[in-house]
Coordinates of C-alpha atoms in Angstrom, one line a residue:
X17 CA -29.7 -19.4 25.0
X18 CA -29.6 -16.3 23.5
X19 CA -28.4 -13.3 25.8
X20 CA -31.4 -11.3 25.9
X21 CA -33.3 -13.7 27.4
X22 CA -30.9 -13.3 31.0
X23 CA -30.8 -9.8 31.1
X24 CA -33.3 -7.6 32.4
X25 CA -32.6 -4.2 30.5
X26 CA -32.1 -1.1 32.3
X27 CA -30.8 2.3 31.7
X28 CA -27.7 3.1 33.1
X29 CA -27.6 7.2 33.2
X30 CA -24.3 6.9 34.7
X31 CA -22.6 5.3 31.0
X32 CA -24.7 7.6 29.0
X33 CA -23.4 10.6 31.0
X34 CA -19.9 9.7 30.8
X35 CA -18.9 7.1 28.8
X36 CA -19.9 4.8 25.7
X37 CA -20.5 0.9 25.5
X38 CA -18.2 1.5 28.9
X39 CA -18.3 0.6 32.5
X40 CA -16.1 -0.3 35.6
X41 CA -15.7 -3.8 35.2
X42 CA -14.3 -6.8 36.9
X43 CA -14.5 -9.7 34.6
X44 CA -13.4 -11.3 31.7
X45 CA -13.7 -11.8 28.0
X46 CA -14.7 -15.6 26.7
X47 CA -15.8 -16.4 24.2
X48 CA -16.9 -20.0 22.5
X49 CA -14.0 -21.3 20.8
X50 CA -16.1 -23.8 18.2
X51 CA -18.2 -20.8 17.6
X52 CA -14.9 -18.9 16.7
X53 CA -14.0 -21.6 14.3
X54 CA -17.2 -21.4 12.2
X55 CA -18.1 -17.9 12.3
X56 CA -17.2 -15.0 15.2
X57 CA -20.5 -13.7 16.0
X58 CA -20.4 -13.4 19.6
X59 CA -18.6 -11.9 22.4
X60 CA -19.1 -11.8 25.7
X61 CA -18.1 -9.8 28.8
X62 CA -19.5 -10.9 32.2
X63 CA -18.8 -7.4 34.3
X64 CA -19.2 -6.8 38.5
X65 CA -19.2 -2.9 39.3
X66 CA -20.5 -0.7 41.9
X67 CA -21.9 2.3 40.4
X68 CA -23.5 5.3 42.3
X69 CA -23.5 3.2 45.0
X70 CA -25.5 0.0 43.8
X71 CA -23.6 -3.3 42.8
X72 CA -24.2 -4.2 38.8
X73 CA -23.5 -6.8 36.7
X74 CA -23.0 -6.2 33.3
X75 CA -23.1 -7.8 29.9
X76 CA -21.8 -6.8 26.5
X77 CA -22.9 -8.6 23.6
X78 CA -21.6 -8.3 20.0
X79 CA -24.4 -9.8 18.3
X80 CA -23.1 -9.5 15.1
X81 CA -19.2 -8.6 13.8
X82 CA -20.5 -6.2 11.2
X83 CA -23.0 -4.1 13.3
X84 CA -22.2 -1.9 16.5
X85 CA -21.9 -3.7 20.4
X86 CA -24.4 -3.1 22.9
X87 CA -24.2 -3.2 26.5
X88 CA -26.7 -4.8 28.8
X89 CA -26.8 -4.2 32.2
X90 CA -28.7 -5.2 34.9
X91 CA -28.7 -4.9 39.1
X92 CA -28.5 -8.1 40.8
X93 CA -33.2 -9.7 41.8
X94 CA -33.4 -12.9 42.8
X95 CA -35.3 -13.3 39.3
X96 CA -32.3 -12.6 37.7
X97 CA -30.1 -14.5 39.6
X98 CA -32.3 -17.7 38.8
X99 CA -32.3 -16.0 34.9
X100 CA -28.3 -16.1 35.6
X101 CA -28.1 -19.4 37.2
X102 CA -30.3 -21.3 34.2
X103 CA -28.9 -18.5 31.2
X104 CA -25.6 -18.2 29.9
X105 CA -23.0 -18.7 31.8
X106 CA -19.0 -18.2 30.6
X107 CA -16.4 -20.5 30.2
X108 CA -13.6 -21.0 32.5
X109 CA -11.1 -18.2 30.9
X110 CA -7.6 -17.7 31.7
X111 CA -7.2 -15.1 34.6
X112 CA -7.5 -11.9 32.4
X113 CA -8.4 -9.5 34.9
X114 CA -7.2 -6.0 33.3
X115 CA -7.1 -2.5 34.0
X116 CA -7.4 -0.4 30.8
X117 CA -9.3 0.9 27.5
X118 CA -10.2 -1.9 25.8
X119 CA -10.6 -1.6 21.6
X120 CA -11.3 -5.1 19.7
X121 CA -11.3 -5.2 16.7
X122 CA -12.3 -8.5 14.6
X123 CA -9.8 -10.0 11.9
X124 CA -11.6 -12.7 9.4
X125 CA -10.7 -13.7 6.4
X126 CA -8.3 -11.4 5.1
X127 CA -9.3 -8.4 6.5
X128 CA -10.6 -6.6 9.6
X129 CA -13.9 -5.1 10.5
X130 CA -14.1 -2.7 13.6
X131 CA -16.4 -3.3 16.3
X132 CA -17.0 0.4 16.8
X133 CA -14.2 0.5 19.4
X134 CA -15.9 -1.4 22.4
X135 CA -14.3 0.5 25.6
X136 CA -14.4 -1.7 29.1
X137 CA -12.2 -0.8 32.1
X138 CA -10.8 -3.8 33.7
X139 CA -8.3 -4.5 36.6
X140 CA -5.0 -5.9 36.3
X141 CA -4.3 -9.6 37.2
X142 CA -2.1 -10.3 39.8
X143 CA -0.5 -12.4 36.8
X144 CA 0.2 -9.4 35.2
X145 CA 2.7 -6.7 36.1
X146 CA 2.0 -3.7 33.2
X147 CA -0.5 -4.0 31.2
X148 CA -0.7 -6.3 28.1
X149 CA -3.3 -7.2 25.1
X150 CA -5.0 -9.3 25.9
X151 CA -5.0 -12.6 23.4
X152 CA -8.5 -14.0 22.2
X153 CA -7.9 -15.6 19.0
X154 CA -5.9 -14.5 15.7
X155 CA -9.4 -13.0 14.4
X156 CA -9.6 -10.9 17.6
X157 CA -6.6 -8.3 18.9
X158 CA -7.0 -5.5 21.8
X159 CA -5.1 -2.9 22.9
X160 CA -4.7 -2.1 26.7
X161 CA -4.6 1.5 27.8
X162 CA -4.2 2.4 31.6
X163 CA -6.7 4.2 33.3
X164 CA -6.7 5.4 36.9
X165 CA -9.8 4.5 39.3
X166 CA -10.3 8.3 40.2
X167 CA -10.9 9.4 37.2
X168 CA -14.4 7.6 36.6
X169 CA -17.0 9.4 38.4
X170 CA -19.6 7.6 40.4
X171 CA -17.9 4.4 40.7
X172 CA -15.9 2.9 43.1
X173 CA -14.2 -0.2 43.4
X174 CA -15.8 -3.6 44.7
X175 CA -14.7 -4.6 48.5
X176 CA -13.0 -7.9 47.2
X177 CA -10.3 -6.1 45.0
X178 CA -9.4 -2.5 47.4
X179 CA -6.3 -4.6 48.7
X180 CA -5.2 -5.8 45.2
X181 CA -1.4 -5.5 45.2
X182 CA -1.3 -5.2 41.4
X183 CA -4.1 -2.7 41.4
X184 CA -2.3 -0.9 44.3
X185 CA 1.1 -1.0 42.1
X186 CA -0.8 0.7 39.5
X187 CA -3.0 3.1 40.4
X188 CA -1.3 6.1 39.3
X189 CA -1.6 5.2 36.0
X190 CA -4.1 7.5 33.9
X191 CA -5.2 8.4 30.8
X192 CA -8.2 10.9 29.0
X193 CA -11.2 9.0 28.9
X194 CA -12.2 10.3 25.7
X195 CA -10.6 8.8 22.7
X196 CA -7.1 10.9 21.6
X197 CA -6.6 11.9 18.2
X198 CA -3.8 9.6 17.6
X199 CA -6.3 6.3 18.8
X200 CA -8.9 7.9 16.4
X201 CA -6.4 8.1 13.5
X202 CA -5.0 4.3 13.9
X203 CA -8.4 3.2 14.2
X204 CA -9.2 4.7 11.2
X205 CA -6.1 3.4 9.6
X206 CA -6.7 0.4 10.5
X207 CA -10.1 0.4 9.4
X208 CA -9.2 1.9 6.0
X209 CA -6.2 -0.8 5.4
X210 CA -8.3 -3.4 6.7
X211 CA -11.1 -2.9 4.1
X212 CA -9.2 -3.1 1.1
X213 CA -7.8 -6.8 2.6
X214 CA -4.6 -5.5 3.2
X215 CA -3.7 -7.2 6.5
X216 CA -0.5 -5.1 7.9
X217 CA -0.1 -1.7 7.7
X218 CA 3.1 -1.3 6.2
X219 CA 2.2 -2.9 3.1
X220 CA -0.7 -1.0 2.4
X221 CA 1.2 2.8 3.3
X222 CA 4.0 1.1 0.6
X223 CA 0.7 0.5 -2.0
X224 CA -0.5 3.7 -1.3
X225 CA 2.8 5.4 -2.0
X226 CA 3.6 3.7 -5.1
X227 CA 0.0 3.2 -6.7
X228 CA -0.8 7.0 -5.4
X229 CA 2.7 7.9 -7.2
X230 CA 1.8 5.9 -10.3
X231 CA -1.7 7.2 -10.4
X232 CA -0.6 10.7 -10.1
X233 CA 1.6 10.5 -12.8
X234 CA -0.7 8.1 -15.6
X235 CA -3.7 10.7 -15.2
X236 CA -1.0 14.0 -15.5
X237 CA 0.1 12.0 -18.7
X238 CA -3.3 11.4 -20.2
X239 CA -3.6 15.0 -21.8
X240 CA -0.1 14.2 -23.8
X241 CA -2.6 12.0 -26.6
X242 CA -3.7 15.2 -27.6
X243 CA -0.6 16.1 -29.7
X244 CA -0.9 19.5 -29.4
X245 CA -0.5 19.5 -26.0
X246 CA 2.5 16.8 -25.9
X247 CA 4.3 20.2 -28.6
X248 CA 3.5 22.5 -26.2
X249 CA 4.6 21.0 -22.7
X250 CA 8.0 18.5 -24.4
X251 CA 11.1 18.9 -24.2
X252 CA 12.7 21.6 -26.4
X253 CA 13.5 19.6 -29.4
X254 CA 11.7 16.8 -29.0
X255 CA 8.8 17.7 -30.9
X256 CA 11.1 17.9 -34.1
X257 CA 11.2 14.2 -34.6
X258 CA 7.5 13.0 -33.0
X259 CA 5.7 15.6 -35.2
X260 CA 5.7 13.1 -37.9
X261 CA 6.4 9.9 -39.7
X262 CA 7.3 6.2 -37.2
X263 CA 8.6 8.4 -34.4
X264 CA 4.7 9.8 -34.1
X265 CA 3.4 6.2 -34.6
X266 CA 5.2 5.1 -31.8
X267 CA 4.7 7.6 -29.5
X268 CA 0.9 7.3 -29.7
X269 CA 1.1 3.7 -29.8
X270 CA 3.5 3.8 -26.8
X271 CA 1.3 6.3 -25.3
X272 CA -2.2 5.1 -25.5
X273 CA -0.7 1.3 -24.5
X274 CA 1.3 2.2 -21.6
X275 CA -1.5 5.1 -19.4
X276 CA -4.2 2.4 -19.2
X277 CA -1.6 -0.1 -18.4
X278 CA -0.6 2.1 -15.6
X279 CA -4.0 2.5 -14.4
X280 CA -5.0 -0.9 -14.6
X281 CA -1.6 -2.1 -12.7
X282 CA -2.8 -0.6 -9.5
X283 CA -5.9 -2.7 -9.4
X284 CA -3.6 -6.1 -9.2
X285 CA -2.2 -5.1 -6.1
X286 CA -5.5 -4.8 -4.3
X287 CA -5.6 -8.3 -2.4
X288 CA -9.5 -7.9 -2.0
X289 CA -9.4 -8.5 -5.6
X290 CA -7.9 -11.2 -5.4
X291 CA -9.4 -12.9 -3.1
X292 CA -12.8 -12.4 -3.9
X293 CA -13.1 -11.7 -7.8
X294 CA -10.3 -14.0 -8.9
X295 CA -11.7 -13.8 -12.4
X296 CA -11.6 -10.1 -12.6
X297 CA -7.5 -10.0 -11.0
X298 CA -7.0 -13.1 -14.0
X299 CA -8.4 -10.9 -17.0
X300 CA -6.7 -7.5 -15.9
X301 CA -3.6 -9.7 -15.7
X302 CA -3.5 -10.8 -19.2
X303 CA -4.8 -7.2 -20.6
X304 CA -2.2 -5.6 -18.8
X305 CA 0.5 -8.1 -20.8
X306 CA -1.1 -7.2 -24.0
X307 CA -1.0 -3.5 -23.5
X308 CA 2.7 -4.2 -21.8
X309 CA 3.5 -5.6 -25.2
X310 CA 2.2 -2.9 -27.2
X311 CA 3.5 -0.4 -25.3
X312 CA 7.0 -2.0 -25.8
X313 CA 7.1 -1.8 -29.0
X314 CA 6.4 1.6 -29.1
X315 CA 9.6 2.4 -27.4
X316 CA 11.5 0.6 -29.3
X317 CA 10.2 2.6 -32.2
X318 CA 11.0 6.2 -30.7
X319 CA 14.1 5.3 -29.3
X320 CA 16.3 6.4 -32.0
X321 CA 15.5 10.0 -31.2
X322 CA 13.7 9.7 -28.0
X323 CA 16.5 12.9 -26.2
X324 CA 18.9 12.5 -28.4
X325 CA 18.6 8.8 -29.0
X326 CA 22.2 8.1 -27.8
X327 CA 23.4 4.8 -27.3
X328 CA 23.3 4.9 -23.7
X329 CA 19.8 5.9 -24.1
X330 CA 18.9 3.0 -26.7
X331 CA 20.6 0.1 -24.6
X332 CA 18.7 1.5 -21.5
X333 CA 15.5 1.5 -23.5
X334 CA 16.2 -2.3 -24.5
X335 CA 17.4 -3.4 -21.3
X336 CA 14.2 -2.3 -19.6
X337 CA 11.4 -3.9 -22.5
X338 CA 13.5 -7.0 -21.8
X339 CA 13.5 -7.0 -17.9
X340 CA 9.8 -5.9 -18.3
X341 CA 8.9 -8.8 -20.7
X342 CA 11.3 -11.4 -19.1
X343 CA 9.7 -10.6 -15.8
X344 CA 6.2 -10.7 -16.3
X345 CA 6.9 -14.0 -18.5
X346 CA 8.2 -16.0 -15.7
X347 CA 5.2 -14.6 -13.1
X348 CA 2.5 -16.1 -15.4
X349 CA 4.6 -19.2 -15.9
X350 CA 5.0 -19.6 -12.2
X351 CA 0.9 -18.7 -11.4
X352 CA 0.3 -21.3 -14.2
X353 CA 1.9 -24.3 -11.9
X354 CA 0.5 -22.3 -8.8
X355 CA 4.1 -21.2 -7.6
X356 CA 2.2 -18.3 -6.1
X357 CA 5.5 -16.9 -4.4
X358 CA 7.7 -16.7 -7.0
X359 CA 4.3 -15.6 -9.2
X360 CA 4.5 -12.5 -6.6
X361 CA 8.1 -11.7 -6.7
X362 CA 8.3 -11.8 -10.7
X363 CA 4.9 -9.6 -10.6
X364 CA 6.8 -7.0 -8.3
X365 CA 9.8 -6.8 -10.2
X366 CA 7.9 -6.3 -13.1
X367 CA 6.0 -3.3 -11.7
X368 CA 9.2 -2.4 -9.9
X369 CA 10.8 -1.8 -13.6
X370 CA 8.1 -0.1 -15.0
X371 CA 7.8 2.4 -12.2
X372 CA 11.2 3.4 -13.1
X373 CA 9.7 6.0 -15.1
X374 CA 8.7 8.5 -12.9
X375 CA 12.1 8.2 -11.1
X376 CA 12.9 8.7 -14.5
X377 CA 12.0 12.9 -14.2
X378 CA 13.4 13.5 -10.6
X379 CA 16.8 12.0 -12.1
X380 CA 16.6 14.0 -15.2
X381 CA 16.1 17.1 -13.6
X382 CA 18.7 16.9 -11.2
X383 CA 21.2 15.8 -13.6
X384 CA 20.0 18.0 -16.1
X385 CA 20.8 20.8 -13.2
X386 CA 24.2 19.5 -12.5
X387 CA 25.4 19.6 -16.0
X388 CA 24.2 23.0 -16.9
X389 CA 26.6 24.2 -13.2
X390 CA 29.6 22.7 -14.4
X391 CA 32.2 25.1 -15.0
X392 CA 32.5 23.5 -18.8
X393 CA 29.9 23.0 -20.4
X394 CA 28.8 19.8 -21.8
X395 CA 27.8 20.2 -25.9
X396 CA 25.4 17.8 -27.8
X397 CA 25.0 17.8 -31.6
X398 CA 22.1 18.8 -33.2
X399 CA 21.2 19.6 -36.8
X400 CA 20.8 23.2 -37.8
X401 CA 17.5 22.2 -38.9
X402 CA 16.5 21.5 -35.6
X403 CA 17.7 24.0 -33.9
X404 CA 16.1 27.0 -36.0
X405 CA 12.8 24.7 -36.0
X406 CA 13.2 24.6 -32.1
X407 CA 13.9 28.4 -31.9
X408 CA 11.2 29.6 -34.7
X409 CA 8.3 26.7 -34.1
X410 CA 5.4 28.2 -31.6
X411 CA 7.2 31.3 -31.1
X412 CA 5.3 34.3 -29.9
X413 CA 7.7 37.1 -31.8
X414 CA 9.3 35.1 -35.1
X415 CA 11.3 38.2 -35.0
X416 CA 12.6 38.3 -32.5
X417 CA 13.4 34.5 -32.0
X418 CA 15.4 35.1 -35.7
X419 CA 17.4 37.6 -34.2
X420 CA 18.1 35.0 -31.6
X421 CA 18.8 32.3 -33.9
X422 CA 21.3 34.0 -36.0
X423 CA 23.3 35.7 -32.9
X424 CA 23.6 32.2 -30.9
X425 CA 23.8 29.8 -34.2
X426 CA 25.1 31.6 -37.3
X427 CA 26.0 29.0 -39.2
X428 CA 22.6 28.3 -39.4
X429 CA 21.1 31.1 -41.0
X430 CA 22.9 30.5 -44.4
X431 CA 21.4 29.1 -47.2
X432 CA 21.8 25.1 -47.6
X433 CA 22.1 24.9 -43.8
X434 CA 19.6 22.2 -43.2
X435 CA 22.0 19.5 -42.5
X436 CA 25.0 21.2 -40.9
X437 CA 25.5 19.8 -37.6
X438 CA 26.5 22.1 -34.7
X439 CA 27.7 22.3 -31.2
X440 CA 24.9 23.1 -28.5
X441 CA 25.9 24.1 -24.9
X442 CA 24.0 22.1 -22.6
X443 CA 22.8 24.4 -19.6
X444 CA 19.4 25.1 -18.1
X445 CA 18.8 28.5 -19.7
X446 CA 15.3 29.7 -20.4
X447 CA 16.6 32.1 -23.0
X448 CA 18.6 29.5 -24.9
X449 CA 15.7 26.1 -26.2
X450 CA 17.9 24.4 -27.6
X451 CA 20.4 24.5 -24.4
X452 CA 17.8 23.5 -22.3
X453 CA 17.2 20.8 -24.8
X454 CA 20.5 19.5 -24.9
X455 CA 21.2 19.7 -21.2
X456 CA 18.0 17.0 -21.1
X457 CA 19.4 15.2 -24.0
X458 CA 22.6 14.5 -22.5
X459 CA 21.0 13.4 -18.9
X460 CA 18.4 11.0 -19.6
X461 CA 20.5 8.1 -19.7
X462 CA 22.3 8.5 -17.1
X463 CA 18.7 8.9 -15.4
X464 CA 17.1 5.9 -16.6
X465 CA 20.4 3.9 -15.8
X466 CA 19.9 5.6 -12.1
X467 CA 16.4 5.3 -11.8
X468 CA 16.3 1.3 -12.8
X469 CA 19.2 0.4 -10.8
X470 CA 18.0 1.7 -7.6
X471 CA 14.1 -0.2 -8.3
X472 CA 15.9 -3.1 -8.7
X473 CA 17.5 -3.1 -5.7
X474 CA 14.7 -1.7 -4.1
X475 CA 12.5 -4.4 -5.3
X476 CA 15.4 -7.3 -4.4
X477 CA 15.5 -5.7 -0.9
X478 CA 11.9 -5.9 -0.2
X479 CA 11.8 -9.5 -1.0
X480 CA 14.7 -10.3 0.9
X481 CA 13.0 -8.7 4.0
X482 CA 9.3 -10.7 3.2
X483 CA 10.4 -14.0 3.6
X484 CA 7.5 -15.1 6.1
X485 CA 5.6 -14.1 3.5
X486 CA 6.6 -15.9 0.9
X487 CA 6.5 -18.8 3.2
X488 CA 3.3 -18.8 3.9
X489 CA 2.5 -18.6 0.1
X490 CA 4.6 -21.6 -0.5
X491 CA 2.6 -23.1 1.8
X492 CA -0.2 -22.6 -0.1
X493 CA 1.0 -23.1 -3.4
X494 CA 2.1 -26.9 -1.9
X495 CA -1.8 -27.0 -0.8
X496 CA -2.8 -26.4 -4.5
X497 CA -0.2 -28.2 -6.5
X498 CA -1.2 -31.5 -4.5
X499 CA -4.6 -30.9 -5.2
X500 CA -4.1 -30.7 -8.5
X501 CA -1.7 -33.3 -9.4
X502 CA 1.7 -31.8 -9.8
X503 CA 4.7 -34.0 -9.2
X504 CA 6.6 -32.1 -7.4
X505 CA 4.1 -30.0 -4.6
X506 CA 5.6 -26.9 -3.2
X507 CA 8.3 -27.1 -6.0
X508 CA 6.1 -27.7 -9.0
X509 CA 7.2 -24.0 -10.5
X510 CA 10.4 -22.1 -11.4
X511 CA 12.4 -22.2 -7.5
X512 CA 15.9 -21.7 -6.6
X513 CA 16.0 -25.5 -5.3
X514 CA 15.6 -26.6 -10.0
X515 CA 18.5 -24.2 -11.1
X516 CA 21.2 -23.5 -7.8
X517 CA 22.4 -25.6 -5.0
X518 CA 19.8 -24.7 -2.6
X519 CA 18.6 -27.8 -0.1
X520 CA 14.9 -28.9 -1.1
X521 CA 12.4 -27.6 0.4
X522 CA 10.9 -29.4 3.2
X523 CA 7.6 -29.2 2.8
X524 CA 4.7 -28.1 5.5
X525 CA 6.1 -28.2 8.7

């Protein structure tokens, strides 16, 4: 029977003077627990107060999960009683009596949905030394606050609980009964991480790090397709060999490949996604490998000048396209046999490699820094070609940068000088273009070298410290690869257990 149909609705001025969806309560939460399994859309909370004097019993009904809770209360007729008597009447429950601020908030699915923080005081069990959540179901969590017994105006406590040695024990224990900011901000977290199906908060401030990080950096790199801002904002020297011919084909092919790539990347990790529009996180997979591709082999063509083109810099270049392509390989070969936890660590090293780049700049800077201190400096080889085209190209005096030219680089100010290759210091000074350029130059490989060793560990040591969670997706690739056939369920992919000396996998426990 429904709830409304026991309770005989009266305002309650003390809870709209002082508190919200709140009142001294003695009582407990039940709840149906075949309702639960089909669809939580009720809760219950059969309350005893005394308030301004009069003994109430109270009723708070979430009607429905998405919408706000709403307390009925009414003071105890003999029509009600028969109402109460014939109406709903609550399970047996475990002896929950508590003392504290209750929040609930509702878990289903993969993500949770707030109740608008229902707030009931309740007394502590004599089961129960301090207070403690109270357990209703994995769907349903609450936190206990203290409160003290003084502090709530115009209600006392019922005659059948003053000699309570629990409550006794913890009376003095008392909190604001207005919300503090901290509450308000984890509910609000919670709420925020909860919406986007992310189901522990950890993982989603570790998403929005990384895809905020990512995102960031994609969107500052979008205005680099227009070349002329790429000449204006590059490294000094750089625009020498991108201005023209392959290396200017690759760069806009790497360019305008790699930024929606980059975009689009952050959308996979969204699990709402891929729960609910499987079809969507499937297509923006397999775009994201063709645009992987093509932005691939636009590195490969730039490399050969891409800061100097070194050969630490070119064996860094190819060692990442092949960790890259290798990785993101083996994840669609393990998500076609529905391995889906070795699917997700391949798809995270993958990412993990590529976000290498922006750890890329903080590297290159600070090495770039470090070599232009040294007490000898470091020199790179450059063409005198491109050092009076760095000095002389954009410059705001032409004069004066010749005057420049020909006191730091005389050589290369004779005639036939084109190809004459000279020393440049490498140091951080503004005055100097082509230093500046070659102290870059001469640190970016040991940057990307940095930058992709520590996200491979970083990646390796996140897994290593997931493992429940790639348990529970073996669990559920095992569910799938039965259902569809595969010899071998749970194993049906590319595991440790096919190529090491790892036992087999036991299967659902």
């Amino acid at each position: 029977m429904p709830a409304d149909s026991v309770l005989a609705r009266k305002p309650n001025n003390f809870l709209e003077r002082h508190l919200t969806n709140a009142t001294l309560i003695t009582g407990q939460i039940d709840h149906s627990e075949d309702e639960m399994r089909k669809e939580p859309k009720h809760i219950y909370v059969r309350q005893r107060a005394v308030i301004d004097d009069r003994p109430c019993s109270c009723y708070m009904q979430q009607v429905d999960h998405l919408n706000a809770s709403t307390i009925h209360t009414y003071f105890p007729t003999k029509k009600n009683k028969q109402r109460e008597s014939g109406g709903f009447t609550p399970r047996p429950p475990k002896p929950e009596v508590v003392l504290g601020v209750v929040s609930i908030v509702v878990q289903r699915q993969c993500h949770l949905l707030s109740l608008s923080c229902i707030n009931c005081f309740f007394f502590f069990s004599p089961y129960h030394s301090e207070a403690k959540p109270v357990g209703l179901d994995e769907r349903y969590k609450a936190v206990i606050h203290p409160v003290s017994i003084s502090e709530i105006p115009g209600a006392s406590i019922p005659l059948d609980l003053q000699h309570s040695s629990t409550l006794a024990h913890n009376s003095h224990l008392s909190i604001p009964l207005n919300m503090t900011f901290a509450e308000s901000f984890l509910q609000g977290f919670s709420t925020v991480h909860n919406s986007i199906g992310y189901k522990k908060g950890y993982n989603f401030i570790l998403w929005f790090i990384f895809a905020g990080a990512l995102l960031g950096f994609t969107l500052a790199r979008f205005s680099f397709l227009n070349f002329d801002v790429f000449e204006s904002d590059s490294v000094p020297g750089q625009w020498y060999f991108t201005r023209m011919g392959r290396d200017k084909v690759g760069l806009l092919l790497h360019l305008a490949a790699v930024l929606p790539c980059g975009i689009l990347v952050i959308l996979q990790f969204i699990p709402i996604i891929r729960h609910k529009w499987i079809l969507l996180h499937r297509i923006n997979g397999y775009i994201i490998f063709i645009l992987l591709l093509i932005s691939h082999a636009g590195a490969l063509m730039i490399m050969e000048h891409s800061f100097g083109g070194g050969v630490d810099i070119q064996s860094a270049v190819i060692t990442l396209v092949i960790a890259c392509t290798v990785s993101f390989c083996l994840a669609l070969y393990n998500i076609r046999y529905k391995q889906l936890e070795q699917h997700r660590a391949w798809m995270l090293r993958t990412m993990f490699y590529m976000g290498c780049i922006i750890t890329i700049r903080i590297c290159l800077i600070i090495s770039a820094s470090i070599l232009g201190a040294l007490p000898n400096l470091r020199h790179d080889i450059w063409s005198c070609d491109q050092v009076r085209f760095t000095f002389l190209n954009g410059a705001s005096d032409a004069l004066t940068a010749s005057e420049k030219l020909a006191k730091l680089f005389p050589q290369c100010t004779t005639p036939n000088s084109t190809n004459i290759m000279v020393p440049v210091p490498a140091s951080l000074n503004l005055s100097n273009p082509a230093s500046a350029g070659a102290a870059f130059n001469l640190s970016f490989g040991t940057g990307i070298w940095i930058s992709f060793m520590l996200h491979a560990l970083g990646v390796e040591i996140y897994l290593r410290l997931t493992p429940k969670e790639a348990e529970r997706l073996r669990q559920i690739s095992y569910e799938r690869q039965l259902a569809a056939g595969f010899k071998n369920p749970g194993s049906a992919g590319l595991v440790v257990e096919k190529l090491g000396d790892a036992d087999p996998w036991k299967g659902p426990v």
